[in-house]
Coordinates of C-alpha atoms and ligand atoms in Angstrom, one line a residue:
M23 CA 19.8 -9.0 23.3
K24 CA 16.9 -6.6 24.0
I25 CA 13.9 -6.7 21.6
I26 CA 11.0 -4.4 21.6
I27 CA 7.9 -5.5 19.7
V28 CA 5.3 -2.9 18.7
G29 CA 1.8 -4.5 18.5
G30 CA 0.8 -7.6 20.4
V31 CA -1.6 -9.5 18.3
A32 CA -1.1 -11.8 15.2
G33 CA 2.4 -10.8 14.0
G34 CA 3.7 -9.3 17.2
A35 CA 2.7 -12.1 19.5
S36 CA 4.1 -14.7 17.1
A37 CA 7.4 -12.9 16.9
A38 CA 7.5 -12.7 20.7
A39 CA 6.8 -16.4 21.3
R40 CA 9.3 -17.5 18.6
A41 CA 12.0 -15.1 20.0
R42 CA 11.6 -16.7 23.4
R43 CA 11.8 -20.2 22.1
L44 CA 15.0 -19.2 20.3
S45 CA 16.6 -17.5 23.3
E46 CA 15.9 -17.9 27.0
D47 CA 18.3 -15.0 27.7
A48 CA 16.8 -12.3 25.5
Q49 CA 14.9 -9.4 27.1
I50 CA 11.6 -9.2 25.1
V51 CA 9.2 -6.2 25.6
L52 CA 5.8 -6.5 23.9
V53 CA 4.1 -3.2 23.7
E54 CA 0.4 -3.1 22.9
R55 CA -1.9 -0.1 22.7
G56 CA -5.1 -2.0 23.5
P57 CA -5.9 -4.0 26.7
D58 CA -5.5 -7.4 25.0
V59 CA -2.8 -9.3 23.3
S60 CA -3.1 -12.2 20.9
F61 CA -6.9 -12.1 20.5
A62 CA -8.8 -13.7 17.7
N63 CA -9.7 -10.9 15.3
C64 CA -11.1 -13.4 12.9
G65 CA -13.7 -14.6 15.4
L66 CA -15.1 -11.1 16.2
P67 CA -18.1 -11.2 13.7
Y68 CA -19.2 -14.5 15.1
Y69 CA -19.4 -13.3 18.7
I70 CA -21.6 -10.4 17.4
G71 CA -23.9 -12.9 15.7
G72 CA -24.0 -15.3 18.7
K73 CA -22.3 -18.2 17.0
I74 CA -19.4 -17.8 19.5
T75 CA -21.1 -17.4 22.9
E76 CA -18.1 -16.9 25.3
R77 CA -16.2 -13.7 24.9
D78 CA -13.2 -15.1 26.8
K79 CA -12.7 -17.7 24.0
L80 CA -11.6 -14.9 21.7
L81 CA -8.7 -14.2 24.1
V82 CA -6.3 -16.8 22.7
V83 CA -3.7 -15.9 25.4
T84 CA -4.1 -13.3 28.2
P85 CA -1.2 -10.8 28.9
K86 CA -0.6 -12.7 32.2
R87 CA -0.4 -16.1 30.4
M88 CA 2.1 -14.6 27.9
Q89 CA 4.1 -13.2 30.6
D90 CA 4.2 -16.5 32.6
R91 CA 4.7 -18.9 29.8
F92 CA 7.1 -16.9 27.6
K93 CA 8.8 -14.7 30.3
L94 CA 7.8 -11.6 28.3
D95 CA 7.6 -8.1 29.5
V96 CA 4.0 -7.4 28.3
R97 CA 2.9 -3.8 28.5
V98 CA -0.7 -3.4 27.5
R99 CA -2.5 0.0 27.3
S100 CA 0.9 1.3 26.1
S101 CA 1.5 3.0 22.9
V102 CA 4.8 3.4 21.1
E103 CA 4.8 7.0 20.0
A104 CA 8.2 7.5 18.3
I105 CA 11.4 5.8 17.3
D106 CA 14.8 7.4 17.7
R107 CA 16.9 5.3 15.3
K108 CA 20.2 6.9 16.3
A109 CA 19.8 6.4 20.0
K110 CA 18.0 3.1 19.4
T111 CA 15.2 4.0 21.7
V112 CA 11.4 4.2 21.5
R113 CA 9.2 6.6 23.3
I114 CA 6.4 4.7 25.0
R115 CA 3.2 6.3 26.4
D116 CA 1.5 4.6 29.3
L117 CA -2.1 5.2 28.3
E118 CA -3.4 4.7 31.9
S119 CA -1.3 7.4 33.5
G120 CA -0.3 9.5 30.4
R121 CA 3.4 9.1 31.4
D122 CA 5.9 9.1 28.5
Y123 CA 9.2 7.2 28.9
D124 CA 12.0 6.0 26.7
E125 CA 13.1 2.3 26.3
S126 CA 16.2 1.2 24.5
Y127 CA 16.3 -1.7 22.0
D128 CA 18.9 -3.7 20.2
K129 CA 16.3 -4.9 17.7
L130 CA 12.8 -3.5 17.1
I131 CA 10.0 -5.4 15.4
L132 CA 7.1 -3.3 14.1
A133 CA 3.8 -5.3 14.0
P134 CA 1.2 -2.4 14.3
G135 CA -1.3 -3.9 11.8
A136 CA -3.7 -1.9 9.7
A137 CA -6.5 0.4 10.7
P138 CA -10.0 0.3 9.1
L139 CA -10.7 3.0 6.6
R140 CA -13.0 5.8 7.7
P141 CA -13.3 8.1 4.7
P142 CA -14.0 11.8 5.5
I143 CA -17.6 11.8 4.4
P144 CA -20.2 14.0 6.1
G145 CA -21.5 12.5 9.3
I146 CA -18.9 9.6 9.5
D147 CA -18.3 10.2 13.2
L148 CA -22.0 10.0 14.2
P149 CA -22.9 7.5 16.9
G150 CA -24.1 4.2 15.4
I151 CA -21.4 4.1 12.7
F152 CA -18.9 1.4 13.4
T153 CA -15.7 -0.3 12.2
L154 CA -14.5 -3.7 13.5
R155 CA -10.9 -4.3 14.4
N156 CA -10.7 -5.3 18.0
L157 CA -12.7 -6.6 21.0
Q158 CA -13.7 -3.1 22.0
D159 CA -15.2 -2.4 18.6
M160 CA -16.9 -5.7 18.8
D161 CA -18.4 -4.9 22.2
R162 CA -19.7 -1.6 20.9
I163 CA -21.4 -3.2 17.9
K164 CA -22.8 -6.0 20.2
A165 CA -24.2 -3.4 22.6
A166 CA -25.8 -1.5 19.8
V167 CA -27.4 -4.7 18.4
D168 CA -28.6 -5.7 21.9
Q169 CA -30.3 -2.4 22.3
G170 CA -32.5 -3.4 19.3
V171 CA -31.5 -2.8 15.7
Q172 CA -34.1 -3.4 13.1
Q173 CA -32.2 -2.1 10.0
A174 CA -28.5 -2.2 9.4
V175 CA -26.4 -0.9 6.5
V176 CA -23.0 -2.6 5.8
V177 CA -20.8 -0.4 3.6
G178 CA -18.3 -2.6 1.7
A179 CA -18.9 -6.2 0.6
G180 CA -15.4 -7.6 1.3
F181 CA -14.5 -10.4 3.6
I182 CA -15.2 -8.6 6.9
G183 CA -18.3 -6.8 5.5
L184 CA -19.9 -10.0 4.4
E185 CA -19.0 -11.8 7.6
L186 CA -20.9 -9.1 9.5
V187 CA -23.8 -9.3 7.1
E188 CA -24.2 -13.0 7.8
N189 CA -24.1 -12.4 11.5
L190 CA -26.6 -9.5 11.4
V191 CA -29.0 -11.7 9.3
R192 CA -28.5 -14.5 11.9
L193 CA -29.8 -11.9 14.5
G194 CA -32.8 -11.1 12.4
V195 CA -31.6 -7.6 11.4
S196 CA -32.9 -6.4 8.1
T197 CA -29.6 -5.7 6.3
T198 CA -28.6 -3.7 3.2
V199 CA -25.1 -4.0 1.6
V200 CA -23.7 -1.0 -0.3
E201 CA -20.7 -1.8 -2.5
L202 CA -18.9 0.5 -4.8
Q203 CA -17.8 -2.2 -7.3
D204 CA -20.2 -4.1 -9.5
Q205 CA -19.6 -7.3 -7.5
V206 CA -19.3 -8.6 -4.0
L207 CA -15.9 -9.8 -2.7
P208 CA -13.8 -7.7 -5.0
P209 CA -10.6 -9.8 -4.8
F210 CA -12.5 -12.6 -6.7
D211 CA -13.4 -12.5 -10.4
K212 CA -16.9 -11.3 -10.8
E213 CA -18.6 -14.4 -12.2
M214 CA -17.3 -16.5 -9.3
T215 CA -19.3 -14.2 -6.9
T216 CA -22.7 -14.8 -8.6
P217 CA -23.7 -17.6 -6.2
L218 CA -22.8 -15.3 -3.3
A219 CA -25.0 -12.5 -4.6
K220 CA -27.8 -15.0 -5.1
A221 CA -27.3 -16.4 -1.5
L222 CA -27.5 -12.8 -0.1
A223 CA -30.7 -12.1 -2.0
E224 CA -32.2 -15.4 -0.9
S225 CA -31.4 -14.5 2.7
G226 CA -33.3 -11.3 2.4
V227 CA -30.3 -9.0 2.1
A228 CA -30.7 -6.0 -0.2
L229 CA -27.5 -5.7 -2.3
L230 CA -26.7 -2.3 -3.9
L231 CA -23.8 -2.7 -6.2
G232 CA -22.0 0.2 -8.0
E233 CA -23.3 2.4 -5.2
A234 CA -21.6 4.5 -2.6
A235 CA -22.4 6.0 0.8
E236 CA -22.0 9.8 0.5
G237 CA -23.2 11.0 3.9
F238 CA -24.9 10.1 7.2
E239 CA -27.5 12.0 9.1
Q240 CA -29.0 11.5 12.5
T241 CA -32.7 11.1 12.7
S242 CA -35.2 10.5 15.5
D243 CA -35.0 6.7 14.7
G244 CA -31.2 6.4 14.3
L245 CA -29.5 7.3 11.1
V246 CA -30.1 7.8 7.4
V247 CA -27.4 6.8 4.9
R248 CA -27.4 9.0 1.8
L249 CA -26.2 7.2 -1.3
K250 CA -24.6 8.5 -4.5
S251 CA -27.7 7.7 -6.4
G252 CA -29.8 9.9 -4.1
Q253 CA -31.4 6.9 -2.4
E254 CA -31.7 7.2 1.4
L255 CA -31.5 4.2 3.7
P256 CA -32.7 4.3 7.3
A257 CA -30.6 2.3 9.8
Q258 CA -30.0 2.1 13.5
L259 CA -26.5 0.6 12.8
V260 CA -24.0 1.2 10.0
A261 CA -20.8 -0.9 9.7
L262 CA -18.0 0.1 7.5
G263 CA -15.9 -2.6 5.9
I264 CA -14.3 -0.8 3.1
G265 CA -10.7 -1.8 3.6
V266 CA -7.7 -1.1 5.8
R267 CA -4.6 1.1 5.7
P268 CA -1.3 0.1 7.1
E269 CA -0.5 1.8 10.5
N270 CA 2.8 3.3 9.2
K271 CA 3.0 6.5 11.2
L272 CA 5.9 5.3 13.4
A273 CA 7.8 4.1 10.3
V274 CA 7.1 7.3 8.3
D275 CA 8.1 9.5 11.2
A276 CA 11.3 7.5 11.6
R277 CA 12.0 7.9 7.9
L278 CA 11.9 4.2 7.1
E279 CA 11.1 3.4 3.5
V280 CA 7.4 3.0 2.8
G281 CA 5.8 1.9 -0.5
P282 CA 3.3 4.0 -2.6
R283 CA 0.3 2.4 -0.9
G284 CA 1.7 3.0 2.6
G285 CA 3.1 -0.4 3.4
I286 CA 6.5 -0.5 5.2
Q287 CA 9.1 -1.8 2.8
V288 CA 11.1 -4.9 3.9
N289 CA 13.5 -7.3 2.4
D290 CA 13.1 -11.1 2.3
H291 CA 14.3 -11.3 5.9
L292 CA 11.6 -8.8 6.8
Q293 CA 14.2 -6.1 7.6
T294 CA 13.2 -2.5 7.0
S295 CA 15.5 0.0 5.5
D296 CA 17.1 0.1 9.0
P297 CA 18.7 -3.3 9.5
D298 CA 17.9 -3.2 13.3
I299 CA 14.2 -2.7 12.6
F300 CA 12.0 -5.5 11.3
A301 CA 8.4 -5.2 10.3
V302 CA 5.7 -7.8 9.8
G303 CA 1.9 -8.2 9.2
D304 CA -0.7 -5.9 7.8
A305 CA 1.6 -2.9 8.0
I306 CA 4.1 -4.1 5.4
E307 CA 4.4 -4.3 1.7
V308 CA 5.0 -7.9 0.5
K309 CA 6.0 -9.5 -2.7
D310 CA 3.2 -11.1 -4.7
F311 CA 4.2 -14.8 -4.8
V312 CA 2.9 -15.3 -8.3
L313 CA 3.7 -12.0 -10.0
G314 CA 6.7 -10.9 -8.0
S315 CA 5.4 -7.4 -7.8
P316 CA 4.9 -5.4 -4.6
T317 CA 1.5 -5.7 -2.9
Q318 CA -0.3 -5.5 0.4
V319 CA -2.3 -8.5 1.7
P320 CA -3.9 -8.1 5.2
L321 CA -4.3 -11.7 6.3
A322 CA -3.7 -13.6 9.6
G323 CA -1.6 -16.5 8.1
P324 CA 1.1 -14.3 6.5
A325 CA 1.2 -12.1 9.7
N326 CA 1.8 -15.1 11.9
R327 CA 4.4 -16.6 9.7
Q328 CA 6.2 -13.3 9.2
G329 CA 6.4 -12.9 13.0
R330 CA 8.3 -16.2 13.3
I331 CA 10.6 -15.2 10.4
A332 CA 11.5 -11.9 11.9
A333 CA 12.4 -13.5 15.2
D334 CA 14.5 -16.2 13.4
N335 CA 16.5 -13.6 11.6
I336 CA 17.2 -11.7 14.8
F337 CA 18.7 -14.8 16.3
G338 CA 20.9 -15.6 13.3
R339 CA 18.6 -18.0 11.4
A340 CA 18.5 -16.6 7.8
S341 CA 14.8 -17.5 7.2
R342 CA 13.3 -15.9 4.2
Y343 CA 9.7 -14.8 3.5
R344 CA 8.7 -16.2 0.1
G345 CA 5.9 -13.7 -0.6
T346 CA 2.1 -13.8 -0.2
Q347 CA -0.2 -15.5 -2.5
G348 CA -3.4 -14.3 -0.9
T349 CA -5.0 -17.6 0.0
A350 CA -8.3 -16.6 1.6
I351 CA -11.7 -18.0 2.4
L352 CA -15.1 -16.8 3.3
G353 CA -18.1 -18.7 4.7
L354 CA -21.4 -17.0 3.7
F355 CA -24.6 -18.9 4.9
D356 CA -24.2 -22.4 3.3
L357 CA -21.6 -21.3 0.8
T358 CA -17.9 -21.2 0.8
A359 CA -15.8 -19.0 -1.4
A360 CA -12.0 -19.4 -1.5
M361 CA -9.1 -18.2 -3.6
T362 CA -5.4 -18.5 -4.0
G363 CA -2.8 -16.9 -6.2
A364 CA -3.7 -14.4 -9.0
S365 CA -7.2 -13.7 -10.1
E366 CA -8.0 -13.2 -13.8
K367 CA -8.5 -9.5 -13.3
V368 CA -5.1 -9.1 -11.7
L369 CA -3.5 -11.2 -14.5
K370 CA -5.2 -9.0 -17.1
R371 CA -4.1 -5.8 -15.3
S372 CA -0.5 -6.9 -15.1
E373 CA -0.6 -8.2 -18.8
R374 CA 0.5 -11.6 -17.7
P375 CA -0.5 -14.3 -20.3
Y376 CA -2.8 -17.0 -19.0
R377 CA -5.4 -19.6 -19.9
M378 CA -8.3 -20.7 -17.7
V379 CA -10.8 -23.4 -17.3
Y380 CA -13.9 -23.9 -15.2
V381 CA -15.2 -27.2 -13.7
H382 CA -18.3 -27.9 -11.6
P383 CA -17.6 -31.2 -9.9
N384 CA -19.2 -32.7 -6.8
D385 CA -17.2 -32.6 -3.5
H386 CA -17.6 -36.4 -3.2
A387 CA -19.0 -39.3 -5.2
G388 CA -22.4 -38.5 -6.5
Y389 CA -23.8 -41.9 -5.5
Y390 CA -23.0 -41.3 -1.8
P391 CA -25.6 -39.1 -0.1
G392 CA -25.0 -35.4 0.5
A393 CA -22.8 -34.6 -2.4
E394 CA -22.5 -30.9 -3.0
Q395 CA -21.5 -29.2 -6.2
M396 CA -18.7 -26.6 -6.5
T397 CA -17.3 -24.4 -9.2
L398 CA -13.6 -24.2 -9.6
K399 CA -11.8 -21.8 -11.8
L400 CA -8.2 -22.4 -12.6
L401 CA -5.7 -19.9 -14.1
F402 CA -2.5 -21.2 -15.6
D403 CA 0.4 -20.3 -17.8
P404 CA -0.4 -20.9 -21.5
E405 CA 3.1 -22.3 -22.2
S406 CA 4.3 -24.2 -19.2
G407 CA 0.9 -24.9 -17.6
K408 CA 2.2 -23.6 -14.3
V409 CA -0.7 -22.9 -11.9
L410 CA -1.1 -19.1 -11.4
G411 CA -4.3 -18.9 -9.4
A412 CA -7.6 -20.6 -8.4
Q413 CA -11.0 -19.7 -7.1
G414 CA -13.7 -21.9 -5.8
V415 CA -17.3 -21.4 -4.7
G416 CA -19.9 -23.9 -3.5
G417 CA -20.6 -26.1 -0.6
A418 CA -18.5 -28.7 1.1
G419 CA -15.0 -29.4 -0.1
V420 CA -14.1 -26.0 -1.6
D421 CA -11.7 -25.3 1.3
K422 CA -9.8 -28.6 0.7
R423 CA -9.5 -28.0 -3.1
I424 CA -8.3 -24.4 -2.8
D425 CA -5.7 -25.5 -0.1
V426 CA -4.4 -28.2 -2.4
L427 CA -4.1 -25.6 -5.2
A428 CA -2.4 -23.2 -2.9
V429 CA 0.2 -25.8 -2.2
A430 CA 0.5 -26.5 -6.0
I431 CA 1.2 -22.8 -6.5
Q432 CA 3.8 -22.7 -3.7
A433 CA 5.5 -25.8 -5.2
G434 CA 5.5 -24.3 -8.7
M435 CA 3.4 -27.1 -10.0
T436 CA 1.7 -27.3 -13.4
V437 CA -1.7 -28.5 -14.6
Y438 CA 0.1 -31.8 -15.6
D439 CA 1.0 -32.3 -11.9
L440 CA -2.7 -31.8 -11.0
E441 CA -3.6 -34.6 -13.3
E442 CA -1.2 -36.9 -11.4
M443 CA -2.1 -35.9 -7.8
E444 CA -2.9 -38.7 -5.6
L445 CA -5.4 -37.5 -3.0
A446 CA -7.3 -39.3 -0.2
Y447 CA -10.5 -41.0 -1.5
A448 CA -13.5 -42.8 -0.1
P449 CA -17.0 -42.0 -1.4
Q450 CA -17.9 -39.7 1.5
Y451 CA -14.8 -37.6 1.0
G452 CA -14.0 -37.3 -2.7
S453 CA -14.0 -39.1 -6.0
A454 CA -11.6 -41.5 -7.6
K455 CA -11.0 -38.6 -10.0
D456 CA -10.9 -35.8 -7.5
P457 CA -12.0 -32.3 -8.5
I458 CA -8.3 -31.4 -8.5
N459 CA -7.6 -34.2 -11.0
M460 CA -10.6 -33.1 -13.1
V461 CA -9.5 -29.5 -13.3
G462 CA -6.0 -30.8 -14.2
F463 CA -7.4 -33.1 -17.0
V464 CA -9.4 -30.2 -18.5
A465 CA -6.6 -27.7 -18.3
A466 CA -3.9 -30.1 -19.6
G467 CA -6.3 -31.3 -22.3
L468 CA -6.6 -27.7 -23.4
L469 CA -2.9 -27.2 -23.6
R470 CA -2.3 -30.5 -25.4
G471 CA -4.9 -29.5 -28.0
D472 CA -7.1 -32.5 -27.2
H473 CA -9.7 -30.3 -25.7
P474 CA -10.2 -27.0 -27.6
Q475 CA -12.4 -24.7 -25.5
I476 CA -14.0 -21.3 -25.5
D477 CA -15.0 -19.6 -22.3
V478 CA -18.3 -17.9 -21.8
A479 CA -16.9 -14.4 -21.5
N480 CA -15.2 -14.7 -24.9
L481 CA -18.2 -16.4 -26.5
L482 CA -20.5 -13.6 -25.3
S483 CA -18.1 -10.9 -26.4
I484 CA -18.5 -12.0 -30.0
P485 CA -21.4 -10.0 -31.7
S486 CA -24.4 -12.4 -31.9
G487 CA -24.4 -12.7 -35.8
Q488 CA -20.7 -13.7 -35.8
R489 CA -20.7 -16.2 -32.9
P490 CA -19.9 -19.9 -33.5
F491 CA -22.8 -22.3 -34.2
L492 CA -24.1 -23.0 -30.6
L493 CA -24.8 -26.7 -30.0
D494 CA -26.5 -27.8 -26.8
V495 CA -25.8 -31.5 -26.3
R496 CA -27.9 -32.0 -23.2
T497 CA -31.3 -33.7 -23.1
P498 CA -34.4 -32.0 -24.5
N499 CA -35.7 -31.6 -20.9
E500 CA -32.5 -29.8 -19.8
F501 CA -32.6 -27.7 -22.9
A502 CA -36.3 -26.7 -22.3
A503 CA -35.5 -25.7 -18.8
G504 CA -33.1 -23.0 -20.1
H505 CA -30.3 -22.7 -22.7
I506 CA -27.9 -20.2 -24.2
P507 CA -29.8 -18.0 -26.7
D508 CA -29.7 -19.3 -30.4
A509 CA -28.5 -22.7 -29.4
V510 CA -29.6 -25.8 -31.2
N511 CA -30.3 -29.0 -29.2
I512 CA -28.8 -32.4 -30.3
P513 CA -28.3 -34.6 -27.3
V514 CA -24.8 -36.1 -27.2
D515 CA -26.1 -39.7 -27.5
D516 CA -27.7 -38.8 -30.8
L517 CA -24.8 -36.8 -32.1
R518 CA -23.0 -39.5 -34.1
T519 CA -26.2 -40.3 -36.1
R520 CA -27.2 -36.6 -36.6
V521 CA -23.7 -35.1 -37.2
N522 CA -24.6 -34.3 -40.8
E523 CA -27.1 -31.7 -39.5
L524 CA -24.2 -29.6 -38.4
P525 CA -22.2 -27.1 -40.5
K526 CA -18.6 -27.9 -41.6
D527 CA -17.9 -24.3 -42.7
R528 CA -18.6 -22.7 -39.3
E529 CA -17.0 -23.2 -36.0
I530 CA -19.2 -25.0 -33.5
A531 CA -19.3 -24.2 -29.7
A532 CA -20.7 -27.2 -28.0
Y533 CA -21.9 -27.2 -24.4
C534 CA -23.6 -29.3 -21.8
Q535 CA -24.4 -28.7 -18.2
V536 CA -20.9 -28.7 -16.7
G537 CA -18.5 -29.5 -19.6
Q538 CA -18.2 -33.2 -19.6
R539 CA -20.7 -34.2 -22.3
G540 CA -19.5 -31.1 -24.2
Y541 CA -16.0 -32.5 -24.2
L542 CA -17.2 -35.8 -25.6
A543 CA -19.2 -33.9 -28.3
T544 CA -16.1 -31.9 -29.3
R545 CA -14.1 -35.1 -29.7
I546 CA -16.8 -36.6 -31.9
L547 CA -17.2 -33.5 -34.0
N548 CA -13.5 -32.8 -34.5
Q549 CA -13.0 -36.4 -35.6
S550 CA -15.8 -36.1 -38.1
G551 CA -14.3 -33.1 -40.0
H552 CA -16.0 -30.3 -38.0
S553 CA -14.3 -27.6 -36.1
A554 CA -15.6 -27.6 -32.6
K555 CA -14.8 -26.1 -29.2
N556 CA -16.2 -27.0 -25.8
V557 CA -17.7 -24.1 -23.8
S558 CA -15.7 -24.2 -20.6
G559 CA -17.9 -25.3 -17.7
G560 CA -21.0 -25.5 -19.9
Y561 CA -24.3 -24.0 -19.1
K562 CA -23.4 -23.7 -15.4
S563 CA -20.6 -21.3 -16.3
F564 CA -23.0 -19.4 -18.6
K565 CA -25.3 -18.9 -15.6
L566 CA -22.4 -17.5 -13.6
W567 CA -22.3 -14.7 -16.2
N568 CA -26.1 -14.4 -16.5
Q569 CA -27.5 -14.5 -13.0
N570 CA -31.1 -14.2 -14.0
N571 CA -31.0 -17.0 -16.6
D572 CA -32.2 -20.0 -14.6
Ligands
LIG616 P1 -3.0 -6.8 14.2 O1 -3.4 -8.2 14.5 O2 -4.1 -5.9 13.9 O3 -2.2 -6.3 15.5 C1 -1.7 -5.0 15.5 C2 -1.7 -4.5 17.0 O4 -0.8 -3.5 17.1 C3 -3.1 -3.9 17.3 O5 -3.6 -4.6 18.4 C4 -2.8 -2.5 17.6 O6 -3.5 -2.0 18.8 C5 -1.3 -2.5 18.0 N1 -0.6 -1.3 17.7 C6 -0.6 -0.5 16.6 N2 0.2 0.6 16.7 C7 0.7 0.5 17.9 C8 1.6 1.4 18.6 N3 2.1 2.4 18.1 N4 1.9 1.0 19.9 C9 1.4 -0.1 20.5 N5 0.6 -1.0 19.8 C10 0.2 -0.6 18.6 N6 -7.5 -12.8 8.4 C11 -7.6 -14.0 7.9 O7 -6.6 -14.5 7.3 N7 -8.7 -14.8 8.0 C12 -9.8 -14.3 8.6 O8 -10.9 -14.9 8.8 C13 -9.8 -12.9 9.1 N8 -10.9 -12.4 9.7 C14 -10.8 -11.1 10.2 C15 -11.9 -10.6 10.8 C16 -11.8 -9.3 11.3 C17 -13.0 -8.7 12.0 C18 -10.6 -8.6 11.3 C19 -10.5 -7.2 11.9 C20 -9.5 -9.1 10.6 C21 -9.6 -10.4 10.1 N9 -8.5 -10.9 9.5 C22 -8.6 -12.2 9.0 C23 -7.2 -10.2 9.3 C24 -6.2 -10.5 10.3 O9 -6.8 -10.4 11.6 C25 -5.0 -9.6 10.2 O10 -4.5 -9.8 8.9 C26 -4.0 -9.9 11.3 O11 -4.5 -9.7 12.5 C27 -2.8 -8.9 11.1 O12 -1.9 -9.1 12.1 P2 -0.9 -7.9 12.5 O13 -0.1 -8.4 13.7 O14 -0.3 -7.3 11.4 O15 -1.9 -6.8 13.1

């Protein structure tokens, strides 16, 4: 069996190593355009910022090590230029010598990844405008920074853009972020990104939302970035982080089937429309695990797992790829933002019915020093309670909770399962009622009808004259420090004695700081003949929608 693998990083290197473990006899040729294989793309921004100090640490495995340990034929600085499906050969160009030659295969694995987008706007190719994909890009950015950059503009506030921002700020560079959408981190729901926008502002980053770069010009001092609004930003460094497009040229030229957004189409076994050609990683179209629809998700975990699965299938193991649920995480200064499964905007767009709740628990017991608050948003099926998606933002413990919820989605669990989950607890790690249990209690209570709720977005969408009677059940001090407009304050501890002050002919929306006292208030009110709902996540959720309302 002779296998040729195109691309030697996440998906390609995983496929090669797995193939060797499954067969000592196979001939495995790993062809990589760049000088490195299996490097840590995800670490690149942190070398630029100086958090990772040794460049060599980013080379997870050298070509020589791959060759020795896995008995691979590794050909770096070599590019696969074409596939002849009939002859079952590929045309390889040795980029050192410029020589072209053909190499035959029994099975071919395409793992060419995705290239950063560089839209054709005037001046895009000027020096000082960078994208970040590999160690060479990283070296170029690092060299520019080392020459002395005072001002940088990062175009695009996605994962890579924001990671670059953090690292530029760490280096003392005055940084502006330009983002076309009206929020940072577009895969997330907007309100969940409010703390990130705030953290950027607090770190001195200028954030221009709903704005686009329309041109670049060279000046005596570097560059100027011209924006759609007419504003001009001086910079000595511009980084583009506006997304990636699948490297599909080989596949398109070979007439393999490709989806509408350019991803190479594969079946569950990761076979392309040619059964002898497999494809993995950022270059492919995958099935959305939650919605079942085709999508493209450029993430390292899926690429690595897909590499293994392709190799399995070549050696007769019928492994299947289940689909991608988009579990992703970002560290930004002291904050963590993570998500898994479908977001609310994606559910809305695909007209998938859902319910949602917010909770704002501490990562561990409040009485143990150092507890940090997080916000969790859970999306679930309104009938079965099946978990569809989750997002978290906050300090410590967000990663753990989103990972638990990612497993819940994989396992097809419901909000009732979250109520029952038994998770590790000691006061420095969690709570006897873990945030996962809490979000389960709130969501299950909503579905059982024990805990009627209204979310802030719905509440605010009602014209102010027609809104429910707004009842703030926090203390007078909390109320005085900020409240939802038009709210009346009756602390929850006084509610039983003052319940007659509240209308019975009008719905009441009760809220506290995070939702817990509001829940008790709705139970008291609904048992005294009122019609009450709890505002999901309380005043803290309101603030997610109203950034300036502190
Ligand atoms: P790649 O890893 O990009 O490898 C493809 C390789 O194929 C490339 O080296 C390319 O040179 C080579 N190639 C392409 N065409 C040819 C050809 N014709 N002939 C020969 N070789 C070819 N994901 C996460 O999940 N978490 C993170 O924190 C994270 N951070 C990231 C940070 C940065 C800066 C970047 C750039 C990406 C990050 N990612 C992260 C995404 C992750 O790195 C990718 O999803 C993953 O590497 C995709 O794997 P792949 O094998 O499909 O492609």
